[in-house]
Structure formats: C-alpha cells, structure tokens
Amino acid sequence: MARRCELTGKGVQSGHLVSHSNRKTKRRFLPNLFHVTLQSDSLQRAVRMRVSAHALRSVEHRGGLDAFLAKSSEETLSQGARELKREIAKKAVANEAVAAL
C-alpha cells in the first residue's frame, strides 16, 4: 500500500538528515497517515479511508466529508475518493430533482 493520503495526495518526501558536523545523509519524511471511518451525510453510510492528520482537520473545518469532496479537485483525490465524489454528486442531483417535484 502506498504511503499517500487519499484525500489530499500528500505523500513521502525526501531530504537530508543533517548531523551536528553538518554531514548530510538521505532520509524520508513520511506523512502522518491514519485509517479512519468518515461518515457521508448524503449517502447515509460510513466510508473507510487512509488519510493524513492534515486532511482530517480539513474535513472537519469544511463541514464534513461531503463538503470536503465537493470543494476538492479531482487531481489530488485517489481513485476511490473520486468514485465517492461522483456518487455524492449523483445523490445530490437526485435529491434536488425530488425536491423540485
């Protein structure tokens, strides 16, 4: 499994470990990933994802998973999150059609 956030696309970065004598060796900066279960309000079900701590804060700040996916671009999302975004959009269109009747 790749070390990549499913919502923001945040992944592994590389850099230098710098010693006291300023000697540089390669190291990896891993993202802070969690397996979380997020609730989708429009789909009425829970979704299990692997997201970073930063993305989890962003989801809460934007008002839930549905609002976060509506505002996010397709390029940063994983394939599963893209499909979820499309499901939520279809459900929103169906709900608007029912409300118009």
mmCIF file of C-alpha atoms in Angstrom:
data_model
loop_
_atom_site.group_PDB
_atom_site.id
_atom_site.type_symbol
_atom_site.label_atom_id
_atom_site.label_comp_id
_atom_site.label_asym_id
_atom_site.label_seq_id
_atom_site.Cartn_x
_atom_site.Cartn_y
_atom_site.Cartn_z
ATOM 1 C CA MET A 1 0.000 0.000 0.000
ATOM 2 C CA ALA A 2 1.374 3.385 -0.978
ATOM 3 C CA ARG A 3 2.051 5.943 1.733
ATOM 4 C CA ARG A 4 -0.268 8.540 0.260
ATOM 5 C CA CYS A 5 -3.268 10.382 1.659
ATOM 6 C CA GLU A 6 -6.454 9.503 -0.245
ATOM 7 C CA LEU A 7 -7.948 12.981 0.102
ATOM 8 C CA THR A 8 -5.064 15.426 -0.291
ATOM 9 C CA GLY A 9 -2.494 13.335 -2.173
ATOM 10 C CA LYS A 10 0.158 14.107 0.424
ATOM 11 C CA GLY A 11 2.944 11.528 0.095
ATOM 12 C CA VAL A 12 6.504 10.689 1.045
ATOM 13 C CA GLN A 13 9.099 13.439 0.708
ATOM 14 C CA SER A 14 12.861 13.062 0.723
ATOM 15 C CA GLY A 15 15.509 15.248 2.237
ATOM 16 C CA HIS A 16 18.667 15.280 4.303
ATOM 17 C CA LEU A 17 19.368 14.217 7.850
ATOM 18 C CA VAL A 18 21.876 16.841 8.968
ATOM 19 C CA SER A 19 24.275 15.894 11.750
ATOM 20 C CA HIS A 20 25.953 18.224 14.203
ATOM 21 C CA SER A 21 29.033 18.318 11.964
ATOM 22 C CA ASN A 22 26.733 19.307 9.053
ATOM 23 C CA ARG A 23 27.203 15.953 7.300
ATOM 24 C CA LYS A 24 24.135 15.194 5.161
ATOM 25 C CA THR A 25 22.629 11.758 4.563
ATOM 26 C CA LYS A 26 19.401 10.940 2.734
ATOM 27 C CA ARG A 27 16.220 10.341 4.705
ATOM 28 C CA ARG A 28 12.477 10.064 4.077
ATOM 29 C CA PHE A 29 9.745 12.214 5.571
ATOM 30 C CA LEU A 30 6.637 10.024 5.909
ATOM 31 C CA PRO A 31 3.155 11.557 6.068
ATOM 32 C CA ASN A 32 1.150 11.151 9.272
ATOM 33 C CA LEU A 33 -1.479 8.678 7.985
ATOM 34 C CA PHE A 34 -4.442 7.175 9.829
ATOM 35 C CA HIS A 35 -7.080 4.590 8.957
ATOM 36 C CA VAL A 36 -10.317 6.437 9.704
ATOM 37 C CA THR A 37 -14.010 5.871 9.132
ATOM 38 C CA LEU A 38 -15.716 9.010 7.851
ATOM 39 C CA GLN A 39 -19.484 9.447 7.705
ATOM 40 C CA SER A 40 -21.081 10.567 4.440
ATOM 41 C CA ASP A 41 -24.274 12.505 5.145
ATOM 42 C CA SER A 42 -25.782 12.279 1.672
ATOM 43 C CA LEU A 43 -25.001 8.577 1.160
ATOM 44 C CA GLN A 44 -26.084 7.656 4.712
ATOM 45 C CA ARG A 45 -23.101 5.307 5.192
ATOM 46 C CA ALA A 46 -19.614 5.166 6.611
ATOM 47 C CA VAL A 47 -16.521 5.201 4.391
ATOM 48 C CA ARG A 48 -13.151 3.794 5.458
ATOM 49 C CA MET A 49 -10.125 5.719 4.179
ATOM 50 C CA ARG A 50 -6.428 6.255 4.833
ATOM 51 C CA VAL A 51 -5.943 9.987 5.352
ATOM 52 C CA SER A 52 -3.341 12.291 6.835
ATOM 53 C CA ALA A 53 -3.861 14.240 10.044
ATOM 54 C CA HIS A 54 -3.859 17.458 7.990
ATOM 55 C CA ALA A 55 -6.670 16.146 5.760
ATOM 56 C CA LEU A 56 -8.684 15.050 8.782
ATOM 57 C CA ARG A 57 -8.505 18.587 10.183
ATOM 58 C CA SER A 58 -9.501 19.987 6.789
ATOM 59 C CA VAL A 59 -12.521 17.675 6.570
ATOM 60 C CA GLU A 60 -13.712 18.856 9.982
ATOM 61 C CA HIS A 61 -13.051 22.508 9.089
ATOM 62 C CA ARG A 62 -15.030 22.345 5.828
ATOM 63 C CA GLY A 63 -18.037 20.724 7.471
ATOM 64 C CA GLY A 64 -17.737 17.012 6.783
ATOM 65 C CA LEU A 65 -16.690 14.577 4.079
ATOM 66 C CA ASP A 66 -19.332 15.625 1.537
ATOM 67 C CA ALA A 67 -18.402 19.305 1.689
ATOM 68 C CA PHE A 68 -14.674 18.495 1.515
ATOM 69 C CA LEU A 69 -15.079 16.321 -1.584
ATOM 70 C CA ALA A 70 -17.321 18.902 -3.275
ATOM 71 C CA LYS A 71 -14.632 21.587 -2.932
ATOM 72 C CA SER A 72 -11.595 19.417 -3.717
ATOM 73 C CA SER A 73 -10.146 18.918 -7.202
ATOM 74 C CA GLU A 74 -10.131 15.541 -8.931
ATOM 75 C CA GLU A 75 -6.327 15.524 -9.394
ATOM 76 C CA THR A 76 -5.499 15.323 -5.691
ATOM 77 C CA LEU A 77 -8.025 12.586 -4.859
ATOM 78 C CA SER A 78 -7.353 8.863 -5.041
ATOM 79 C CA GLN A 79 -9.408 6.650 -7.345
ATOM 80 C CA GLY A 80 -11.692 5.523 -4.511
ATOM 81 C CA ALA A 81 -12.264 9.100 -3.370
ATOM 82 C CA ARG A 82 -13.072 10.172 -6.954
ATOM 83 C CA GLU A 83 -15.731 7.472 -7.206
ATOM 84 C CA LEU A 84 -17.132 8.529 -3.841
ATOM 85 C CA LYS A 85 -17.262 12.152 -5.001
ATOM 86 C CA ARG A 86 -19.210 11.117 -8.115
ATOM 87 C CA GLU A 87 -21.659 9.053 -6.011
ATOM 88 C CA ILE A 88 -22.268 12.034 -3.729
ATOM 89 C CA ALA A 89 -22.815 14.336 -6.729
ATOM 90 C CA LYS A 90 -25.332 11.909 -8.269
ATOM 91 C CA LYS A 91 -27.178 11.638 -4.970
ATOM 92 C CA ALA A 92 -27.302 15.460 -4.666
ATOM 93 C CA VAL A 93 -28.773 15.777 -8.177
ATOM 94 C CA ALA A 94 -31.363 13.098 -7.371
ATOM 95 C CA ASN A 95 -32.316 14.864 -4.140
ATOM 96 C CA GLU A 96 -32.727 18.189 -5.987
ATOM 97 C CA ALA A 97 -34.981 16.526 -8.567
ATOM 98 C CA VAL A 98 -37.166 15.056 -5.820
ATOM 99 C CA ALA A 99 -37.328 18.395 -4.016
ATOM 100 C CA ALA A 100 -38.397 20.168 -7.241
ATOM 101 C CA LEU A 101 -41.463 17.923 -7.583
#
